Amino acid sequence: MSQPTLWLRCEKKEFERRAALSPSVSKKLIDAGFKIFVERDEQRIFDDSEYEKVGCELVENNSWPSAPTNIPIIGLKELPESTDPLPHTHIQFAHCYKQQAGWSAVLSRFHRGGGTLYDLEFLNDSNGRRVAAFGYHAGFAGAAAGALALASQRKGEKLGLLTPYENEDAMISSVKAVLGGSGKGVKALVIGALGRCGRGAVDLFKKIGLDDDDILKWDLDETAKGGPFSEILDVDIFVNCIYLSSQIPSFITRETIAAAGKTRRLSVVVDVSCDTTNPFNPIPIYSINTVFSEPTVPVEVGPGNPPLSVISIDHLPTLLPREASEQFSSDLLPSLLKFPESETAQTWTEAKALYEKKLKEAVVAEGL
């Protein structure tokens, strides 16, 4: 039997510092008999030397296209836009299974190249629960970004460049400082509060000093009546942490914002779920993803009304890149150890079946 092998590619998305494999998890894979190639990457939070020390073989940055096609390529964020065929097996977040913008074009590259996609978002255990997710750190970092945006807005300014923090304590200290030492008095509403992402947002708000009564924790019970929800307009920060799988009534609309006029308290919306191009997006008040260099986009609120901004960054956990990467890759490890049996291991067979289903839909959509 040939040696199981993985190729950790570099991330080409600007400001993305996370890694699908941490050095510590790479060592565990090597100890289990894997060979791990790691592309050199100055952007990654982990130094190349950290991988080399645990036995990984370093290769040139972005050299995966020339790797043997029988070596699976593992990464995090989507590949840069291209029409090049993809002959490899890729393990990554591809953001193309829910008819996001350009979804069929992405999948058509696999069709033309004969490769396979195992989308990390859809790797599930026997209970149908995701084996690994960045949800907690996405919510945590999203809430922090929301608090930073609120502080800037209160000064009549726009939130500037966001840069990753060395650790959680550094993030908390920074957010508290810009809020004048504490977040006490700030009011927030988190939808999806019982999930991993929502718990992360709630924890951040608690750690920066919000009173528990000022953190509205909503989940399925509270949203069952269907939106729009006027309660969202009565908090400073609204954080959306739901997992969107089908059409639901909008949580907030341009009409409800306009109707509130000058009485609106809401200043910042953080759409952690970031279903910006999804036709079912329940926050239809913006239309672009924001980025770390321009974290917020203003919402049209009408003349004389208080400002409102949206944060819609689709890789928020990279604000805590080391901790987020360690947690994610540790959760992914048991499934990776079973990848050599991907033809029979449930997590992998179900992910491949889903890929094949979506690929057929893309072939029709692209007229291939």
PDB file of C-alpha atoms in Angstrom, residues 55-325:
ATOM      1  CA  GLY A  55       9.095  16.371   9.573  1.00  0.00           C
ATOM      2  CA  CYS A  56       7.123  18.051   6.787  1.00  0.00           C
ATOM      3  CA  GLU A  57       8.784  18.511   3.403  1.00  0.00           C
ATOM      4  CA  LEU A  58       8.783  22.155   2.319  1.00  0.00           C
ATOM      5  CA  VAL A  59       8.036  22.973  -1.325  1.00  0.00           C
ATOM      6  CA  GLU A  60       7.789  26.200  -3.270  1.00  0.00           C
ATOM      7  CA  ASN A  61       4.932  28.644  -2.756  1.00  0.00           C
ATOM      8  CA  ASN A  62       1.864  27.933  -4.924  1.00  0.00           C
ATOM      9  CA  SER A  63       3.511  24.927  -6.615  1.00  0.00           C
ATOM     10  CA  TRP A  64       0.569  22.537  -6.140  1.00  0.00           C
ATOM     11  CA  PRO A  65      -0.554  22.717  -9.812  1.00  0.00           C
ATOM     12  CA  SER A  66       2.604  20.784 -10.731  1.00  0.00           C
ATOM     13  CA  ALA A  67       2.235  18.229  -7.918  1.00  0.00           C
ATOM     14  CA  PRO A  68       1.503  14.626  -8.914  1.00  0.00           C
ATOM     15  CA  THR A  69      -2.250  14.393  -9.480  1.00  0.00           C
ATOM     16  CA  ASN A  70      -2.569  11.459  -7.068  1.00  0.00           C
ATOM     17  CA  ILE A  71      -1.612  13.713  -4.111  1.00  0.00           C
ATOM     18  CA  PRO A  72      -4.634  15.411  -2.470  1.00  0.00           C
ATOM     19  CA  ILE A  73      -4.288  19.173  -2.091  1.00  0.00           C
ATOM     20  CA  ILE A  74      -5.553  20.599   1.206  1.00  0.00           C
ATOM     21  CA  GLY A  75      -6.228  24.265   1.868  1.00  0.00           C
ATOM     22  CA  LEU A  76      -8.835  26.540   3.389  1.00  0.00           C
ATOM     23  CA  LYS A  77     -10.253  29.293   1.223  1.00  0.00           C
ATOM     24  CA  GLU A  78     -11.372  29.093  -2.388  1.00  0.00           C
ATOM     25  CA  LEU A  79      -8.807  29.040  -5.176  1.00  0.00           C
ATOM     26  CA  PRO A  80      -8.212  32.219  -7.196  1.00  0.00           C
ATOM     27  CA  GLU A  81     -10.625  32.609 -10.108  1.00  0.00           C
ATOM     28  CA  SER A  82      -9.428  30.793 -13.197  1.00  0.00           C
ATOM     29  CA  THR A  83     -10.672  28.593 -16.007  1.00  0.00           C
ATOM     30  CA  ASP A  84      -7.810  26.105 -15.648  1.00  0.00           C
ATOM     31  CA  PRO A  85      -8.989  22.493 -15.303  1.00  0.00           C
ATOM     32  CA  LEU A  86      -8.453  20.910 -11.880  1.00  0.00           C
ATOM     33  CA  PRO A  87      -7.130  17.342 -12.057  1.00  0.00           C
ATOM     34  CA  HIS A  88      -6.292  16.946  -8.357  1.00  0.00           C
ATOM     35  CA  THR A  89      -8.410  16.000  -5.369  1.00  0.00           C
ATOM     36  CA  HIS A  90      -8.962  19.180  -3.356  1.00  0.00           C
ATOM     37  CA  ILE A  91      -9.979  19.403   0.302  1.00  0.00           C
ATOM     38  CA  GLN A  92     -11.083  22.991   0.999  1.00  0.00           C
ATOM     39  CA  PHE A  93     -13.945  25.428   1.452  1.00  0.00           C
ATOM     40  CA  ALA A  94     -15.148  26.063  -2.094  1.00  0.00           C
ATOM     41  CA  HIS A  95     -18.358  28.058  -1.440  1.00  0.00           C
ATOM     42  CA  CYS A  96     -20.083  26.638  -4.516  1.00  0.00           C
ATOM     43  CA  TYR A  97     -22.744  24.221  -3.237  1.00  0.00           C
ATOM     44  CA  LYS A  98     -25.462  26.774  -2.413  1.00  0.00           C
ATOM     45  CA  GLN A  99     -25.579  28.501  -5.808  1.00  0.00           C
ATOM     46  CA  GLN A 100     -23.356  31.342  -4.691  1.00  0.00           C
ATOM     47  CA  ALA A 101     -22.137  33.682  -7.424  1.00  0.00           C
ATOM     48  CA  GLY A 102     -19.974  31.754  -9.897  1.00  0.00           C
ATOM     49  CA  TRP A 103     -20.708  28.363  -8.338  1.00  0.00           C
ATOM     50  CA  SER A 104     -21.096  26.415 -11.572  1.00  0.00           C
ATOM     51  CA  ALA A 105     -17.944  27.896 -13.093  1.00  0.00           C
ATOM     52  CA  VAL A 106     -15.941  26.669 -10.100  1.00  0.00           C
ATOM     53  CA  LEU A 107     -17.311  23.142 -10.370  1.00  0.00           C
ATOM     54  CA  SER A 108     -16.841  23.088 -14.140  1.00  0.00           C
ATOM     55  CA  ARG A 109     -13.073  23.274 -13.559  1.00  0.00           C
ATOM     56  CA  PHE A 110     -13.248  19.946 -11.733  1.00  0.00           C
ATOM     57  CA  HIS A 111     -15.405  18.498 -14.499  1.00  0.00           C
ATOM     58  CA  ARG A 112     -12.884  19.477 -17.168  1.00  0.00           C
ATOM     59  CA  GLY A 113      -9.864  18.326 -15.171  1.00  0.00           C
ATOM     60  CA  GLY A 114     -11.288  15.115 -13.739  1.00  0.00           C
ATOM     61  CA  GLY A 115     -10.500  16.145 -10.174  1.00  0.00           C
ATOM     62  CA  THR A 116     -12.597  15.786  -7.036  1.00  0.00           C
ATOM     63  CA  LEU A 117     -13.745  18.275  -4.416  1.00  0.00           C
ATOM     64  CA  TYR A 118     -14.233  17.391  -0.760  1.00  0.00           C
ATOM     65  CA  ASP A 119     -15.757  20.571   0.629  1.00  0.00           C
ATOM     66  CA  LEU A 120     -14.767  21.108   4.265  1.00  0.00           C
ATOM     67  CA  GLU A 121     -18.131  22.714   4.988  1.00  0.00           C
ATOM     68  CA  PHE A 122     -19.855  19.425   4.200  1.00  0.00           C
ATOM     69  CA  LEU A 123     -17.670  16.879   6.004  1.00  0.00           C
ATOM     70  CA  ASN A 124     -20.087  15.395   8.547  1.00  0.00           C
ATOM     71  CA  ASP A 125     -19.900  12.708  11.212  1.00  0.00           C
ATOM     72  CA  SER A 126     -22.358   9.836  11.620  1.00  0.00           C
ATOM     73  CA  ASN A 127     -24.789  12.190  13.386  1.00  0.00           C
ATOM     74  CA  GLY A 128     -24.787  14.653  10.511  1.00  0.00           C
ATOM     75  CA  ARG A 129     -22.737  17.189  12.461  1.00  0.00           C
ATOM     76  CA  ARG A 130     -19.781  18.932  10.856  1.00  0.00           C
ATOM     77  CA  VAL A 131     -16.506  17.323  11.860  1.00  0.00           C
ATOM     78  CA  ALA A 132     -14.667  20.640  11.892  1.00  0.00           C
ATOM     79  CA  ALA A 133     -15.749  24.255  11.686  1.00  0.00           C
ATOM     80  CA  PHE A 134     -14.374  27.699  12.412  1.00  0.00           C
ATOM     81  CA  GLY A 135     -17.754  28.723  13.783  1.00  0.00           C
ATOM     82  CA  TYR A 136     -16.726  29.608  17.333  1.00  0.00           C
ATOM     83  CA  HIS A 137     -13.835  31.823  16.290  1.00  0.00           C
ATOM     84  CA  ALA A 138     -15.909  33.354  13.477  1.00  0.00           C
ATOM     85  CA  GLY A 139     -18.526  34.467  15.992  1.00  0.00           C
ATOM     86  CA  PHE A 140     -15.917  35.599  18.510  1.00  0.00           C
ATOM     87  CA  ALA A 141     -13.980  37.643  15.941  1.00  0.00           C
ATOM     88  CA  GLY A 142     -17.154  38.959  14.325  1.00  0.00           C
ATOM     89  CA  ALA A 143     -18.449  40.300  17.608  1.00  0.00           C
ATOM     90  CA  ALA A 144     -15.076  41.928  18.230  1.00  0.00           C
ATOM     91  CA  ALA A 145     -15.127  43.570  14.799  1.00  0.00           C
ATOM     92  CA  GLY A 146     -18.646  44.795  15.480  1.00  0.00           C
ATOM     93  CA  ALA A 147     -17.576  46.391  18.751  1.00  0.00           C
ATOM     94  CA  LEU A 148     -14.603  48.052  17.032  1.00  0.00           C
ATOM     95  CA  ALA A 149     -16.906  49.418  14.322  1.00  0.00           C
ATOM     96  CA  LEU A 150     -19.314  50.745  16.953  1.00  0.00           C
ATOM     97  CA  ALA A 151     -16.480  52.537  18.737  1.00  0.00           C
ATOM     98  CA  SER A 152     -15.326  54.132  15.480  1.00  0.00           C
ATOM     99  CA  GLN A 153     -18.861  55.164  14.550  1.00  0.00           C
ATOM    100  CA  ARG A 154     -19.377  56.832  17.915  1.00  0.00           C
ATOM    101  CA  LYS A 155     -16.363  59.001  17.117  1.00  0.00           C
ATOM    102  CA  GLY A 156     -17.791  59.897  13.735  1.00  0.00           C
ATOM    103  CA  GLU A 157     -15.175  57.754  12.021  1.00  0.00           C
ATOM    104  CA  LYS A 158     -15.127  54.693   9.787  1.00  0.00           C
ATOM    105  CA  LEU A 159     -13.450  51.512  10.994  1.00  0.00           C
ATOM    106  CA  GLY A 160     -10.051  51.129   9.346  1.00  0.00           C
ATOM    107  CA  LEU A 161      -7.772  48.203   8.594  1.00  0.00           C
ATOM    108  CA  LEU A 162      -8.286  45.103  10.749  1.00  0.00           C
ATOM    109  CA  THR A 163      -5.140  43.101  11.471  1.00  0.00           C
ATOM    110  CA  PRO A 164      -4.857  39.658  13.094  1.00  0.00           C
ATOM    111  CA  TYR A 165      -4.188  39.434  16.826  1.00  0.00           C
ATOM    112  CA  GLU A 166      -1.519  37.266  18.387  1.00  0.00           C
ATOM    113  CA  ASN A 167      -4.049  35.730  20.752  1.00  0.00           C
ATOM    114  CA  GLU A 168      -7.488  36.091  22.307  1.00  0.00           C
ATOM    115  CA  ASP A 169      -6.293  38.177  25.255  1.00  0.00           C
ATOM    116  CA  ALA A 170      -4.753  40.747  22.906  1.00  0.00           C
ATOM    117  CA  MET A 171      -8.029  41.007  21.008  1.00  0.00           C
ATOM    118  CA  ILE A 172     -10.117  41.475  24.152  1.00  0.00           C
ATOM    119  CA  SER A 173      -7.759  44.129  25.535  1.00  0.00           C
ATOM    120  CA  SER A 174      -7.809  46.055  22.260  1.00  0.00           C
ATOM    121  CA  VAL A 175     -11.600  46.040  21.983  1.00  0.00           C
ATOM    122  CA  LYS A 176     -12.093  47.103  25.593  1.00  0.00           C
ATOM    123  CA  ALA A 177      -9.601  49.929  25.158  1.00  0.00           C
ATOM    124  CA  VAL A 178     -11.397  51.500  22.170  1.00  0.00           C
ATOM    125  CA  LEU A 179     -14.680  51.261  24.097  1.00  0.00           C
ATOM    126  CA  GLY A 180     -13.176  53.293  26.927  1.00  0.00           C
ATOM    127  CA  GLY A 181     -12.142  50.349  29.101  1.00  0.00           C
ATOM    128  CA  SER A 182     -15.290  48.218  28.941  1.00  0.00           C
ATOM    129  CA  GLY A 183     -18.255  47.365  26.765  1.00  0.00           C
ATOM    130  CA  LYS A 184     -20.648  47.947  29.629  1.00  0.00           C
ATOM    131  CA  GLY A 185     -23.731  49.752  28.392  1.00  0.00           C
ATOM    132  CA  VAL A 186     -23.489  48.334  24.866  1.00  0.00           C
ATOM    133  CA  LYS A 187     -26.475  46.223  23.831  1.00  0.00           C
ATOM    134  CA  ALA A 188     -26.185  43.353  21.341  1.00  0.00           C
ATOM    135  CA  LEU A 189     -28.439  40.758  19.735  1.00  0.00           C
ATOM    136  CA  VAL A 190     -27.083  37.444  18.459  1.00  0.00           C
ATOM    137  CA  ILE A 191     -29.246  35.248  16.211  1.00  0.00           C
ATOM    138  CA  GLY A 192     -28.070  31.660  16.173  1.00  0.00           C
ATOM    139  CA  ALA A 193     -26.855  32.023  19.757  1.00  0.00           C
ATOM    140  CA  LEU A 194     -27.003  28.299  20.575  1.00  0.00           C
ATOM    141  CA  GLY A 195     -24.648  27.234  17.780  1.00  0.00           C
ATOM    142  CA  ARG A 196     -20.863  27.298  17.769  1.00  0.00           C
ATOM    143  CA  CYS A 197     -20.716  30.648  16.004  1.00  0.00           C
ATOM    144  CA  GLY A 198     -23.317  32.238  18.261  1.00  0.00           C
ATOM    145  CA  ARG A 199     -21.598  30.983  21.405  1.00  0.00           C
ATOM    146  CA  GLY A 200     -18.384  32.610  20.210  1.00  0.00           C
ATOM    147  CA  ALA A 201     -20.128  35.960  19.719  1.00  0.00           C
ATOM    148  CA  VAL A 202     -21.816  35.793  23.120  1.00  0.00           C
ATOM    149  CA  ASP A 203     -18.524  34.891  24.821  1.00  0.00           C
ATOM    150  CA  LEU A 204     -16.736  37.868  23.251  1.00  0.00           C
ATOM    151  CA  PHE A 205     -19.462  40.255  24.374  1.00  0.00           C
ATOM    152  CA  LYS A 206     -19.247  38.898  27.914  1.00  0.00           C
ATOM    153  CA  LYS A 207     -15.453  39.141  27.978  1.00  0.00           C
ATOM    154  CA  ILE A 208     -15.434  42.799  26.912  1.00  0.00           C
ATOM    155  CA  GLY A 209     -17.838  43.694  29.701  1.00  0.00           C
ATOM    156  CA  LEU A 210     -21.407  43.651  28.368  1.00  0.00           C
ATOM    157  CA  ASP A 211     -23.989  42.880  31.041  1.00  0.00           C
ATOM    158  CA  ASP A 212     -25.659  39.532  30.446  1.00  0.00           C
ATOM    159  CA  ASP A 213     -29.062  41.225  30.226  1.00  0.00           C
ATOM    160  CA  ASP A 214     -27.706  43.385  27.393  1.00  0.00           C
ATOM    161  CA  ILE A 215     -26.874  40.341  25.265  1.00  0.00           C
ATOM    162  CA  LEU A 216     -30.037  39.098  23.565  1.00  0.00           C
ATOM    163  CA  LYS A 217     -29.492  35.432  22.707  1.00  0.00           C
ATOM    164  CA  TRP A 218     -31.896  34.335  19.987  1.00  0.00           C
ATOM    165  CA  ASP A 219     -32.203  31.002  18.264  1.00  0.00           C
ATOM    166  CA  LEU A 220     -34.976  28.986  16.596  1.00  0.00           C
ATOM    167  CA  ASP A 221     -37.598  29.647  19.260  1.00  0.00           C
ATOM    168  CA  GLU A 222     -37.200  33.406  19.112  1.00  0.00           C
ATOM    169  CA  THR A 223     -37.192  33.573  15.306  1.00  0.00           C
ATOM    170  CA  ALA A 224     -40.034  31.081  14.750  1.00  0.00           C
ATOM    171  CA  LYS A 225     -42.586  33.869  14.289  1.00  0.00           C
ATOM    172  CA  GLY A 226     -40.718  35.074  11.212  1.00  0.00           C
ATOM    173  CA  GLY A 227     -39.112  38.421  10.512  1.00  0.00           C
ATOM    174  CA  PRO A 228     -38.537  41.257  10.076  1.00  0.00           C
ATOM    175  CA  PHE A 229     -37.791  41.760  13.772  1.00  0.00           C
ATOM    176  CA  SER A 230     -38.161  45.231  15.267  1.00  0.00           C
ATOM    177  CA  GLU A 231     -36.035  44.153  18.240  1.00  0.00           C
ATOM    178  CA  ILE A 232     -32.934  44.235  16.020  1.00  0.00           C
ATOM    179  CA  LEU A 233     -33.389  47.983  15.626  1.00  0.00           C
ATOM    180  CA  ASP A 234     -33.222  48.487  19.406  1.00  0.00           C
ATOM    181  CA  VAL A 235     -29.663  47.211  19.992  1.00  0.00           C
ATOM    182  CA  ASP A 236     -26.263  48.678  19.119  1.00  0.00           C
ATOM    183  CA  ILE A 237     -24.831  45.589  17.417  1.00  0.00           C
ATOM    184  CA  PHE A 238     -26.679  42.774  15.626  1.00  0.00           C
ATOM    185  CA  VAL A 239     -24.676  39.607  14.883  1.00  0.00           C
ATOM    186  CA  ASN A 240     -26.100  37.048  12.458  1.00  0.00           C
ATOM    187  CA  CYS A 241     -24.723  33.560  13.089  1.00  0.00           C
ATOM    188  CA  ILE A 242     -27.319  31.308  11.476  1.00  0.00           C
ATOM    189  CA  TYR A 243     -26.578  28.497   9.052  1.00  0.00           C
ATOM    190  CA  LEU A 244     -28.748  29.261   6.038  1.00  0.00           C
ATOM    191  CA  SER A 245     -30.065  26.207   4.201  1.00  0.00           C
ATOM    192  CA  SER A 246     -33.381  27.407   2.768  1.00  0.00           C
ATOM    193  CA  GLN A 247     -35.409  30.549   2.231  1.00  0.00           C
ATOM    194  CA  ILE A 248     -36.614  32.303   5.385  1.00  0.00           C
ATOM    195  CA  PRO A 249     -38.228  35.706   6.012  1.00  0.00           C
ATOM    196  CA  SER A 250     -35.750  38.577   6.186  1.00  0.00           C
ATOM    197  CA  PHE A 251     -34.506  39.529   9.664  1.00  0.00           C
ATOM    198  CA  ILE A 252     -34.177  43.196   8.754  1.00  0.00           C
ATOM    199  CA  THR A 253     -34.954  45.159   5.596  1.00  0.00           C
ATOM    200  CA  ARG A 254     -34.315  48.598   4.150  1.00  0.00           C
ATOM    201  CA  GLU A 255     -37.985  49.334   4.745  1.00  0.00           C
ATOM    202  CA  THR A 256     -37.868  48.555   8.477  1.00  0.00           C
ATOM    203  CA  ILE A 257     -34.713  50.646   8.806  1.00  0.00           C
ATOM    204  CA  ALA A 258     -36.346  53.591   7.028  1.00  0.00           C
ATOM    205  CA  ALA A 259     -39.508  53.262   9.119  1.00  0.00           C
ATOM    206  CA  ALA A 260     -37.510  53.477  12.355  1.00  0.00           C
ATOM    207  CA  GLY A 261     -36.033  56.797  11.271  1.00  0.00           C
ATOM    208  CA  LYS A 262     -34.167  58.710  13.956  1.00  0.00           C
ATOM    209  CA  THR A 263     -35.401  56.369  16.725  1.00  0.00           C
ATOM    210  CA  ARG A 264     -33.188  53.510  15.513  1.00  0.00           C
ATOM    211  CA  ARG A 265     -30.457  52.468  17.950  1.00  0.00           C
ATOM    212  CA  LEU A 266     -28.880  49.850  15.693  1.00  0.00           C
ATOM    213  CA  SER A 267     -25.452  51.005  14.469  1.00  0.00           C
ATOM    214  CA  VAL A 268     -23.614  47.893  13.280  1.00  0.00           C
ATOM    215  CA  VAL A 269     -24.702  44.649  11.625  1.00  0.00           C
ATOM    216  CA  VAL A 270     -22.172  41.813  11.585  1.00  0.00           C
ATOM    217  CA  ASP A 271     -23.200  39.159   9.092  1.00  0.00           C
ATOM    218  CA  VAL A 272     -20.899  36.341  10.156  1.00  0.00           C
ATOM    219  CA  SER A 273     -22.909  33.900   8.040  1.00  0.00           C
ATOM    220  CA  CYS A 274     -21.980  36.022   5.035  1.00  0.00           C
ATOM    221  CA  ASP A 275     -24.511  34.679   2.558  1.00  0.00           C
ATOM    222  CA  THR A 276     -24.033  37.851   0.548  1.00  0.00           C
ATOM    223  CA  THR A 277     -24.706  36.372  -2.887  1.00  0.00           C
ATOM    224  CA  ASN A 278     -27.159  33.733  -1.698  1.00  0.00           C
ATOM    225  CA  PRO A 279     -30.616  34.486  -3.115  1.00  0.00           C
ATOM    226  CA  PHE A 280     -32.069  33.651   0.331  1.00  0.00           C
ATOM    227  CA  ASN A 281     -29.851  36.078   2.291  1.00  0.00           C
ATOM    228  CA  PRO A 282     -32.036  37.174   5.274  1.00  0.00           C
ATOM    229  CA  ILE A 283     -30.185  40.499   5.590  1.00  0.00           C
ATOM    230  CA  PRO A 284     -30.909  42.139   2.218  1.00  0.00           C
ATOM    231  CA  ILE A 285     -29.526  45.538   3.172  1.00  0.00           C
ATOM    232  CA  TYR A 286     -26.107  45.185   1.518  1.00  0.00           C
ATOM    233  CA  SER A 287     -24.696  43.433  -1.536  1.00  0.00           C
ATOM    234  CA  ILE A 288     -20.921  43.100  -1.176  1.00  0.00           C
ATOM    235  CA  ASN A 289     -18.464  41.184   0.968  1.00  0.00           C
ATOM    236  CA  THR A 290     -16.226  43.492   2.941  1.00  0.00           C
ATOM    237  CA  VAL A 291     -12.522  42.899   3.536  1.00  0.00           C
ATOM    238  CA  PHE A 292     -10.011  43.554   6.300  1.00  0.00           C
ATOM    239  CA  SER A 293      -8.750  46.722   4.609  1.00  0.00           C
ATOM    240  CA  GLU A 294     -12.347  48.049   4.291  1.00  0.00           C
ATOM    241  CA  PRO A 295     -14.242  46.173   7.015  1.00  0.00           C
ATOM    242  CA  THR A 296     -17.565  48.013   6.761  1.00  0.00           C
ATOM    243  CA  VAL A 297     -20.003  49.048   4.068  1.00  0.00           C
ATOM    244  CA  PRO A 298     -22.553  51.801   4.786  1.00  0.00           C
ATOM    245  CA  VAL A 299     -26.267  51.116   4.482  1.00  0.00           C
ATOM    246  CA  GLU A 300     -28.491  53.665   2.759  1.00  0.00           C
ATOM    247  CA  VAL A 301     -30.591  54.985   5.653  1.00  0.00           C
ATOM    248  CA  GLY A 302     -32.048  58.193   4.262  1.00  0.00           C
ATOM    249  CA  PRO A 303     -31.146  61.825   5.028  1.00  0.00           C
ATOM    250  CA  GLY A 304     -30.902  62.856   8.660  1.00  0.00           C
ATOM    251  CA  ASN A 305     -30.943  59.344  10.084  1.00  0.00           C
ATOM    252  CA  PRO A 306     -28.148  57.834  12.223  1.00  0.00           C
ATOM    253  CA  PRO A 307     -25.510  55.879  10.297  1.00  0.00           C
ATOM    254  CA  LEU A 308     -25.598  52.107   9.945  1.00  0.00           C
ATOM    255  CA  SER A 309     -22.816  49.886   8.668  1.00  0.00           C
ATOM    256  CA  VAL A 310     -22.446  46.197   7.809  1.00  0.00           C
ATOM    257  CA  ILE A 311     -19.449  43.926   8.315  1.00  0.00           C
ATOM    258  CA  SER A 312     -19.553  40.990   5.900  1.00  0.00           C
ATOM    259  CA  ILE A 313     -16.043  39.527   5.944  1.00  0.00           C
ATOM    260  CA  ASP A 314     -16.082  35.863   4.959  1.00  0.00           C
ATOM    261  CA  HIS A 315     -12.927  34.824   6.809  1.00  0.00           C
ATOM    262  CA  LEU A 316     -13.275  36.503  10.193  1.00  0.00           C
ATOM    263  CA  PRO A 317     -11.494  33.714  12.141  1.00  0.00           C
ATOM    264  CA  THR A 318      -8.210  34.821  10.598  1.00  0.00           C
ATOM    265  CA  LEU A 319      -8.273  37.671  13.135  1.00  0.00           C
ATOM    266  CA  LEU A 320      -7.226  34.899  15.554  1.00  0.00           C
ATOM    267  CA  PRO A 321      -5.266  32.772  13.089  1.00  0.00           C
ATOM    268  CA  ARG A 322      -3.150  30.613  15.386  1.00  0.00           C
ATOM    269  CA  GLU A 323      -5.899  29.608  17.799  1.00  0.00           C
ATOM    270  CA  ALA A 324      -8.469  29.140  15.045  1.00  0.00           C
ATOM    271  CA  SER A 325      -6.103  26.986  12.966  1.00  0.00           C
TER     272      SER A 325
END
